[in-house]
CSV table of C-alpha atoms and ligand atoms in Angstrom, one decimal:
chain,number,residue,atom,x,y,z
A,18,MET,CA,-32.1,31.9,28.2
A,19,ALA,CA,-32.2,35.4,27.1
A,20,VAL,CA,-29.2,37.5,27.0
A,21,ARG,CA,-29.7,40.7,28.7
A,22,ARG,CA,-28.9,43.4,26.3
A,23,THR,CA,-28.6,46.4,28.4
A,24,GLN,CA,-28.6,49.5,26.5
A,25,SER,CA,-25.2,50.7,26.0
A,26,SER,CA,-24.4,53.8,28.0
A,27,GLY,CA,-22.1,54.8,25.2
A,28,ASN,CA,-18.9,53.7,27.0
A,29,GLY,CA,-19.7,50.2,25.9
A,30,GLU,CA,-21.1,47.2,27.8
A,31,PRO,CA,-19.7,46.9,31.3
A,32,PRO,CA,-17.4,43.8,31.1
A,33,GLY,CA,-18.4,42.6,34.5
A,34,ASP,CA,-22.0,42.1,33.3
A,35,LEU,CA,-20.8,40.1,30.3
A,36,LEU,CA,-18.7,37.9,32.5
A,37,THR,CA,-21.7,37.3,34.7
A,38,GLN,CA,-23.8,36.4,31.8
A,39,LEU,CA,-21.2,34.0,30.5
A,40,ASP,CA,-21.0,32.4,34.0
A,41,SER,CA,-24.7,31.9,34.1
A,42,ILE,CA,-24.7,30.5,30.5
A,43,ARG,CA,-22.1,28.0,31.8
A,44,SER,CA,-24.0,26.9,34.9
A,45,GLU,CA,-27.3,26.7,32.9
A,46,ALA,CA,-25.6,24.6,30.2
A,47,LEU,CA,-23.8,22.3,32.6
A,48,ALA,CA,-27.1,21.7,34.4
A,49,ALA,CA,-28.7,20.9,31.0
A,50,VAL,CA,-25.8,18.5,30.3
A,51,GLU,CA,-26.3,16.8,33.6
A,52,ALA,CA,-30.0,16.5,32.9
A,53,ALA,CA,-29.5,15.1,29.4
A,54,GLY,CA,-30.8,11.5,29.5
A,55,SER,CA,-29.7,10.3,26.1
A,56,VAL,CA,-27.1,10.8,23.4
A,57,SER,CA,-29.7,12.7,21.3
A,58,ALA,CA,-30.5,14.9,24.3
A,59,CYS,CA,-26.8,15.7,24.5
A,60,ASP,CA,-26.8,16.7,20.9
A,61,GLU,CA,-29.7,19.0,21.5
A,62,VAL,CA,-27.8,20.7,24.4
A,63,ARG,CA,-24.8,21.1,22.1
A,64,ILE,CA,-26.9,22.7,19.4
A,65,ARG,CA,-28.6,25.0,22.0
A,66,TYR,CA,-25.4,26.3,23.7
A,67,LEU,CA,-22.5,25.9,21.2
A,68,ALA,CA,-24.0,26.5,17.8
A,69,LYS,CA,-23.2,29.7,15.8
A,70,LYS,CA,-26.4,31.3,16.9
A,71,GLY,CA,-26.1,30.3,20.6
A,72,PRO,CA,-26.0,32.5,23.7
A,73,ILE,CA,-22.2,32.6,23.8
A,74,GLN,CA,-22.1,34.0,20.3
A,75,ASP,CA,-24.7,36.6,21.4
A,76,VAL,CA,-22.4,37.7,24.3
A,77,MET,CA,-19.4,37.8,21.9
A,78,LYS,CA,-21.3,40.1,19.6
A,79,LEU,CA,-21.7,42.6,22.4
A,80,MET,CA,-17.9,42.6,22.9
A,81,GLY,CA,-17.5,45.1,20.1
A,82,LYS,CA,-18.8,47.7,22.5
A,83,LEU,CA,-16.1,47.1,25.0
A,84,GLY,CA,-12.9,48.9,25.3
A,85,SER,CA,-10.0,47.1,23.7
A,86,ASP,CA,-8.4,46.5,27.2
A,87,GLU,CA,-11.6,44.9,28.4
A,88,ARG,CA,-12.2,42.5,25.5
A,89,PRO,CA,-9.5,39.8,26.3
A,90,ALA,CA,-11.0,38.9,29.7
A,91,VAL,CA,-14.4,38.4,28.2
A,92,GLY,CA,-13.0,36.5,25.2
A,93,GLU,CA,-11.1,34.3,27.5
A,94,ARG,CA,-14.1,33.6,29.7
A,95,ALA,CA,-16.2,32.8,26.6
A,96,ASN,CA,-13.6,30.3,25.4
A,97,ALA,CA,-13.4,28.8,28.9
A,98,VAL,CA,-17.2,28.5,29.1
A,99,ARG,CA,-17.3,26.9,25.6
A,100,ASP,CA,-14.5,24.5,26.6
A,101,ALA,CA,-16.2,23.6,29.9
A,102,ILE,CA,-19.5,22.9,28.1
A,103,THR,CA,-17.8,20.9,25.3
A,104,GLU,CA,-15.9,18.8,27.8
A,105,ALA,CA,-18.9,18.1,30.0
A,106,LEU,CA,-20.9,17.2,26.9
A,107,ALA,CA,-18.2,14.8,25.7
A,108,ALA,CA,-18.0,13.0,29.1
A,109,ARG,CA,-21.8,12.8,29.4
A,110,ARG,CA,-22.2,11.6,25.8
A,111,ALA,CA,-19.6,8.9,26.3
A,112,THR,CA,-21.3,7.6,29.5
A,113,LEU,CA,-24.7,7.7,27.8
A,114,ALA,CA,-23.4,6.0,24.6
A,115,LYS,CA,-21.9,3.3,26.7
A,116,SER,CA,-25.1,2.5,28.6
A,117,GLU,CA,-27.2,2.8,25.5
A,118,ARG,CA,-25.0,0.3,23.7
A,119,ALA,CA,-25.1,-2.0,26.7
A,120,ALA,CA,-28.9,-1.7,26.8
A,121,ARG,CA,-29.1,-2.4,23.0
A,122,LEU,CA,-26.9,-5.5,23.3
A,123,GLU,CA,-29.0,-6.7,26.2
A,124,ALA,CA,-32.1,-6.2,24.1
A,125,GLU,CA,-30.7,-7.9,21.0
A,126,PHE,CA,-29.1,-10.8,22.9
A,127,ILE,CA,-29.7,-14.1,21.2
A,128,ASP,CA,-29.1,-17.2,23.3
A,129,ILE,CA,-26.8,-19.4,21.3
A,130,THR,CA,-25.9,-21.6,24.2
A,131,LEU,CA,-28.9,-23.8,23.6
A,132,PRO,CA,-28.1,-27.0,21.6
A,133,GLY,CA,-28.5,-25.9,18.0
A,134,THR,CA,-30.4,-27.8,15.2
A,135,PRO,CA,-28.8,-31.3,15.4
A,136,ARG,CA,-26.9,-32.2,12.2
A,137,PRO,CA,-26.6,-36.0,12.2
A,138,LEU,CA,-23.3,-37.4,11.2
A,139,GLY,CA,-23.4,-39.8,8.3
A,140,SER,CA,-21.5,-43.1,8.3
A,141,ILE,CA,-19.8,-45.2,5.7
A,142,HIS,CA,-22.1,-47.8,4.2
A,143,PRO,CA,-21.4,-51.3,5.6
A,144,ILE,CA,-20.6,-52.7,2.2
A,145,THR,CA,-18.1,-49.9,1.5
A,146,ARG,CA,-16.6,-50.5,5.0
A,147,THR,CA,-16.3,-54.2,4.4
A,148,ILE,CA,-14.5,-53.5,1.1
A,149,GLN,CA,-12.2,-51.1,2.8
A,150,GLU,CA,-11.4,-53.5,5.5
A,151,VAL,CA,-10.7,-56.4,3.2
A,152,SER,CA,-8.6,-54.2,0.9
A,153,HIS,CA,-6.6,-53.1,3.9
A,154,ILE,CA,-5.9,-56.7,4.9
A,155,PHE,CA,-4.8,-57.7,1.4
A,156,ARG,CA,-2.7,-54.6,1.0
A,157,GLY,CA,-0.8,-55.7,4.1
A,158,LEU,CA,-0.1,-59.0,2.3
A,159,GLY,CA,1.3,-57.2,-0.7
A,160,PHE,CA,-1.7,-57.0,-3.0
A,161,SER,CA,-2.7,-53.8,-4.8
A,162,VAL,CA,-6.3,-52.8,-5.6
A,163,ALA,CA,-7.5,-52.9,-9.3
A,164,GLU,CA,-10.8,-52.0,-10.8
A,165,GLY,CA,-12.6,-52.7,-14.0
A,166,PRO,CA,-15.8,-51.8,-15.8
A,167,GLU,CA,-19.2,-53.0,-14.7
A,168,VAL,CA,-20.4,-53.2,-18.3
A,169,GLU,CA,-18.4,-56.0,-19.9
A,170,ASP,CA,-18.1,-57.9,-23.1
A,171,ASP,CA,-18.6,-61.6,-23.5
A,172,TRP,CA,-14.9,-62.3,-24.0
A,173,HIS,CA,-13.7,-60.7,-20.7
A,174,ASN,CA,-16.6,-62.0,-18.6
A,175,PHE,CA,-16.7,-65.6,-20.1
A,176,GLU,CA,-14.4,-66.6,-23.0
A,177,ALA,CA,-11.1,-65.5,-21.6
A,178,LEU,CA,-12.0,-67.2,-18.3
A,179,ASN,CA,-12.4,-70.5,-20.0
A,180,ILE,CA,-16.2,-70.4,-20.1
A,181,PRO,CA,-17.1,-70.9,-23.8
A,182,ALA,CA,-20.6,-70.2,-25.1
A,183,ASP,CA,-21.8,-73.8,-24.6
A,184,HIS,CA,-20.2,-74.2,-21.2
A,185,PRO,CA,-22.7,-75.4,-18.5
A,186,ALA,CA,-21.1,-72.9,-16.1
A,187,ARG,CA,-22.9,-70.2,-18.0
A,188,ASP,CA,-26.2,-71.4,-16.7
A,189,MET,CA,-25.1,-70.5,-13.2
A,190,HIS,CA,-24.5,-66.9,-14.3
A,191,ASP,CA,-28.0,-65.6,-15.1
A,192,THR,CA,-26.6,-62.8,-17.2
A,193,LEU,CA,-28.2,-59.4,-17.7
A,194,TYR,CA,-27.5,-58.2,-21.3
A,195,LEU,CA,-27.8,-54.6,-22.5
A,196,ALA,CA,-30.7,-54.2,-24.8
A,197,GLY,CA,-29.6,-54.2,-28.5
A,198,SER,CA,-26.0,-54.7,-27.6
A,199,PRO,CA,-23.6,-57.6,-27.2
A,200,LEU,CA,-22.5,-56.0,-23.9
A,201,LEU,CA,-23.5,-57.3,-20.5
A,202,LEU,CA,-23.4,-56.4,-16.9
A,203,ARG,CA,-20.5,-58.4,-15.4
A,204,THR,CA,-21.7,-61.4,-13.5
A,205,HIS,CA,-18.5,-61.6,-11.4
A,206,THR,CA,-15.3,-59.6,-10.8
A,207,SER,CA,-13.2,-62.3,-12.5
A,208,PRO,CA,-13.0,-60.2,-15.8
A,209,VAL,CA,-10.9,-57.7,-13.9
A,210,GLN,CA,-8.3,-60.5,-13.6
A,211,ILE,CA,-8.2,-60.7,-17.4
A,212,ARG,CA,-8.0,-56.9,-17.8
A,213,ALA,CA,-5.2,-56.7,-15.2
A,214,MET,CA,-3.1,-59.4,-16.9
A,215,MET,CA,-3.7,-57.9,-20.3
A,216,SER,CA,-2.4,-54.6,-19.2
A,217,GLN,CA,0.7,-55.6,-17.2
A,218,PRO,CA,3.3,-58.3,-17.3
A,219,PRO,CA,3.7,-60.8,-14.5
A,220,PRO,CA,4.4,-61.1,-11.6
A,221,LEU,CA,1.4,-59.4,-10.0
A,222,ALA,CA,-0.8,-59.6,-7.0
A,223,ILE,CA,-4.2,-57.7,-7.1
A,224,ILE,CA,-7.6,-57.7,-5.5
A,225,CYS,CA,-10.5,-56.3,-7.4
A,226,PRO,CA,-13.6,-55.2,-5.4
A,227,GLY,CA,-16.7,-54.1,-7.2
A,228,LYS,CA,-20.3,-54.4,-8.2
A,229,THR,CA,-21.6,-57.5,-10.0
A,230,TYR,CA,-25.1,-58.3,-11.5
A,231,ARG,CA,-27.2,-61.3,-12.0
A,232,ARG,CA,-30.8,-61.9,-13.1
A,233,ASP,CA,-31.5,-63.5,-9.7
A,234,GLN,CA,-34.9,-63.7,-8.1
A,235,ILE,CA,-34.5,-61.3,-5.2
A,236,ASP,CA,-34.9,-62.9,-1.7
A,237,ALA,CA,-33.1,-62.9,1.7
A,238,THR,CA,-29.9,-64.2,0.2
A,239,HIS,CA,-30.1,-63.0,-3.5
A,240,SER,CA,-29.9,-59.5,-4.9
A,241,ALA,CA,-29.7,-58.6,-8.6
A,242,MET,CA,-26.8,-56.3,-7.7
A,243,PHE,CA,-24.2,-57.4,-5.2
A,244,HIS,CA,-20.5,-57.0,-4.6
A,245,GLN,CA,-17.5,-59.3,-5.0
A,246,ILE,CA,-13.8,-59.1,-4.3
A,247,GLU,CA,-11.6,-61.0,-6.7
A,248,GLY,CA,-8.0,-61.9,-5.9
A,249,LEU,CA,-5.2,-62.9,-8.3
A,250,LEU,CA,-1.5,-63.6,-7.7
A,251,VAL,CA,0.8,-64.6,-10.5
A,252,GLY,CA,4.5,-65.5,-10.0
A,253,LYS,CA,7.0,-68.2,-10.5
A,254,ASP,CA,6.5,-71.5,-8.5
A,255,VAL,CA,3.3,-70.3,-6.9
A,256,ALA,CA,1.8,-73.4,-5.2
A,257,PHE,CA,-1.6,-74.3,-3.7
A,258,SER,CA,0.0,-74.0,-0.3
A,259,HIS,CA,0.6,-70.2,-0.9
A,260,LEU,CA,-3.1,-69.9,-1.7
A,261,MET,CA,-4.0,-71.6,1.5
A,262,GLY,CA,-1.7,-69.5,3.6
A,263,VAL,CA,-3.0,-66.2,2.1
A,264,ILE,CA,-6.7,-67.2,2.5
A,265,GLU,CA,-6.2,-68.4,6.1
A,266,GLU,CA,-4.4,-65.2,6.9
A,267,PHE,CA,-7.3,-63.2,5.5
A,268,ILE,CA,-10.0,-65.1,7.3
A,269,HIS,CA,-8.1,-64.8,10.6
A,270,ALA,CA,-7.6,-61.1,10.2
A,271,PHE,CA,-11.2,-60.5,9.1
A,272,PHE,CA,-13.2,-62.9,11.3
A,273,GLY,CA,-10.8,-63.6,14.2
A,274,PRO,CA,-7.7,-65.6,14.9
A,275,ASP,CA,-7.9,-69.3,15.6
A,276,ILE,CA,-11.0,-69.9,13.4
A,277,PRO,CA,-10.7,-73.3,11.7
A,278,VAL,CA,-10.6,-73.1,7.9
A,279,ARG,CA,-11.0,-75.9,5.4
A,280,PHE,CA,-10.5,-76.3,1.7
A,281,ARG,CA,-13.1,-78.5,-0.1
A,282,PRO,CA,-12.5,-79.6,-3.7
A,283,SER,CA,-14.8,-77.8,-6.2
A,284,PHE,CA,-14.9,-76.7,-9.8
A,285,PHE,CA,-14.5,-73.4,-11.6
A,286,PRO,CA,-13.7,-73.2,-15.3
A,287,PHE,CA,-10.9,-70.7,-14.7
A,288,THR,CA,-9.0,-72.6,-11.9
A,289,GLU,CA,-7.5,-76.0,-11.8
A,290,PRO,CA,-7.5,-77.4,-9.2
A,291,SER,CA,-10.4,-75.5,-7.6
A,292,ALA,CA,-11.6,-75.4,-4.0
A,293,GLU,CA,-14.3,-73.9,-1.9
A,294,VAL,CA,-13.2,-72.4,1.4
A,295,ASP,CA,-15.3,-73.0,4.6
A,296,MET,CA,-14.8,-71.6,8.0
A,297,LEU,CA,-16.1,-73.1,11.3
A,298,ARG,CA,-18.6,-70.8,12.8
A,299,ARG,CA,-20.4,-70.8,16.2
A,300,VAL,CA,-24.1,-70.6,15.7
A,301,VAL,CA,-26.2,-69.4,18.6
A,302,LYS,CA,-29.9,-70.3,18.3
A,303,ARG,CA,-32.6,-68.8,20.6
A,304,GLU,CA,-35.9,-70.5,20.9
A,305,GLY,CA,-38.0,-68.9,23.6
A,306,ASP,CA,-35.8,-69.0,26.7
A,307,ARG,CA,-33.7,-71.8,25.4
A,308,VAL,CA,-30.3,-70.8,23.9
A,309,SER,CA,-28.5,-73.5,22.0
A,310,GLU,CA,-25.0,-73.3,20.6
A,311,SER,CA,-23.6,-75.3,17.8
A,312,GLU,CA,-20.9,-75.2,15.2
A,313,ALA,CA,-21.3,-75.1,11.4
A,314,TRP,CA,-19.0,-75.0,8.4
A,315,THR,CA,-19.9,-71.9,6.4
A,316,GLU,CA,-18.8,-71.3,2.8
A,317,ILE,CA,-16.8,-68.1,2.4
A,318,MET,CA,-15.3,-68.1,-1.1
A,319,GLY,CA,-14.2,-70.0,-4.2
A,320,CYS,CA,-10.5,-70.3,-5.2
A,321,GLY,CA,-8.0,-72.3,-7.1
A,322,MET,CA,-4.8,-72.3,-9.2
A,323,VAL,CA,-5.2,-70.3,-12.4
A,324,ASP,CA,-6.0,-72.5,-15.3
A,325,PRO,CA,-3.3,-72.5,-18.0
A,326,GLU,CA,-6.1,-71.7,-20.6
A,327,VAL,CA,-6.6,-68.4,-18.8
A,328,PHE,CA,-2.9,-67.6,-19.0
A,329,LYS,CA,-2.9,-68.4,-22.7
A,330,ALA,CA,-5.9,-66.1,-23.3
A,331,VAL,CA,-4.1,-63.1,-21.8
A,332,GLY,CA,-0.7,-64.0,-23.3
A,333,TYR,CA,1.1,-65.2,-20.2
A,334,ASP,CA,3.3,-68.2,-20.7
A,335,PRO,CA,1.8,-71.1,-18.7
A,336,GLU,CA,5.1,-72.9,-18.7
A,337,VAL,CA,6.8,-70.1,-16.8
A,338,TRP,CA,4.0,-68.6,-14.7
A,339,THR,CA,1.7,-70.0,-12.1
A,340,GLY,CA,-0.8,-68.4,-9.9
A,341,PHE,CA,-3.8,-68.5,-7.8
A,342,ALA,CA,-7.2,-66.7,-7.7
A,343,PHE,CA,-10.1,-66.4,-5.4
A,344,GLY,CA,-13.5,-64.7,-5.3
A,345,MET,CA,-15.9,-63.9,-2.5
A,346,GLY,CA,-19.1,-62.1,-2.0
A,347,VAL,CA,-18.9,-58.9,0.1
A,348,GLU,CA,-22.5,-58.9,1.4
A,349,ARG,CA,-21.9,-62.5,2.5
A,350,LEU,CA,-18.8,-61.5,4.4
A,351,ALA,CA,-20.7,-58.7,6.2
A,352,MET,CA,-23.7,-60.8,6.8
A,353,ILE,CA,-21.7,-63.6,8.4
A,354,ARG,CA,-19.7,-61.3,10.5
A,355,SER,CA,-22.5,-59.2,11.8
A,356,GLY,CA,-25.2,-61.8,11.9
A,357,ILE,CA,-27.4,-60.2,9.3
A,358,THR,CA,-29.9,-62.6,7.8
A,359,ASP,CA,-31.4,-60.6,4.9
A,360,ILE,CA,-29.2,-59.2,2.1
A,361,ARG,CA,-32.0,-56.6,1.2
A,362,LEU,CA,-31.2,-54.7,4.3
A,363,PHE,CA,-28.0,-53.4,2.7
A,364,PHE,CA,-29.9,-51.7,-0.1
A,365,GLU,CA,-33.0,-50.4,1.6
A,366,ASN,CA,-30.9,-47.8,3.2
A,367,ASP,CA,-32.9,-47.6,6.4
A,368,ILE,CA,-30.9,-45.2,8.6
A,369,ARG,CA,-31.5,-47.4,11.7
A,370,PHE,CA,-29.8,-50.3,10.0
A,371,LEU,CA,-27.0,-48.3,8.4
A,372,SER,CA,-26.1,-46.5,11.6
A,373,GLN,CA,-25.8,-49.7,13.6
A,374,LEU,CA,-23.2,-51.0,11.2
A,375,GLY,CA,-21.6,-47.7,10.1
B,430,DAH,N1,-16.1,-65.8,-10.2
B,430,DAH,C1,-16.6,-66.8,-9.2
B,430,DAH,C2,-18.1,-66.5,-9.0
B,430,DAH,O1,-18.6,-65.5,-9.3
B,430,DAH,C3,-16.0,-66.6,-7.9
B,430,DAH,C4,-14.6,-67.2,-8.0
B,430,DAH,C5,-14.3,-68.5,-7.7
B,430,DAH,C6,-13.5,-66.4,-8.4
B,430,DAH,C7,-13.0,-69.0,-7.8
B,430,DAH,C8,-12.3,-66.9,-8.5
B,430,DAH,C9,-12.0,-68.2,-8.2
B,430,DAH,O2,-11.2,-66.1,-8.9
B,430,DAH,O3,-10.8,-68.7,-8.3
B,430,DAH,O4,-18.8,-67.4,-8.6
C-alpha cells in the first residue's frame, strides 16, 4: 500500500490522517496475516509490514512534521499497530507450523508395525547340549569337570594307561598321527585322567568331556571325530559297588528312572576288573502298518576299577588309593536317547536337524 504523503501545509501533517493511515496499515496487514497459507507466507508478511523500510516506518518518518504534542499519540498508535501485527503473525505462524509439521510427519510415516525381517534364533548344538546335561548330572554327584589337549603324546594316550607299544589294544585305536611328529590326536578322553592325576593329589572326582579322533571308515555309526566323556574317582576304599551306584544314578537321570542297567565283564588295559554297561531299551519297529515293540540291551559305556599300574604311572600309591573310571561316547548317548540312526547328522549341520534337537 502506498502511504499517502499529503503535502505539508507547513503546520505539519495532520495527526488524524497519520492515525487513519496506521489503522488501515493494521487492517491490511491483519488481513494479509489471515490470508497467509504457510510459514513462509507469514515470513513474507512480516518482511512487508514490519521491516525497516515498511509502511509503519514511512508513517513514522512523517511524524517529524507534527507538533511535539501530537507526536506521542501517533507513536503510540504505531507501536500498537506493530504489536498487533507481530502478535497476529506469531499466532498464525504457530498454527501453520503445527499443521505443516503434522503434514510432514504424515508424509514421512513409516509403518514399523509390520513384522520385521525375521532373525532366526540359534540353538545349542545337540552334542554340546548332551555334554552340558551329562556334566550337570555328574556335578550333582560331586564330580568336577576337567579338560585336556586334543593333540597328545604317546605316553599320556597309551603308555600311562597301561597300553604299551606292542599291546593288542592299540589295534582298536586306529590312531591319527601328526605328520613328522611323535604327537597324535587323542583316541579317547582317558589321557585326561592321567593329566588330572599328575596335576593334583588324591582324592579326586572328575569328568572329562571332549573331542576324540580315530582313523575310522566313516559310516552311520563311525565318525573320524567324535566326543567322549571320561569319568574318574579316586579315594580310599572305593569299591566296585560305588562305581555301580554312580553309573546307575547317571543312567536313570539321563535316560529315565527305573531303566534296568546291567554290568557285563569286559576288558580294558587301564581298569581291573572291567565291565561294559548295558541298559534295557524299548525298541519300537514299524513295518508298514505293523508296529512291534521289543526290548534290547544296549551298550552305553565301559568302566572298571583303576588298574594299579595306572596309579603307579602317575605317582599315586596303589596300596593306599583305589578308584574307578568310566568312558562313554557322547554321540551314542544322544543317538540312543533321541532315536537318531546316523552319526553323520550331527556334523552335517543341517539346520532342520539341529533345530529339532536344539
Ligand atoms: N577309553 C575307552 C575307549 O575309548 C573308554 C573307557 C572304557 C574309558 C573304560 C574308561 C574306562 O575310563 O574305564 O574305548
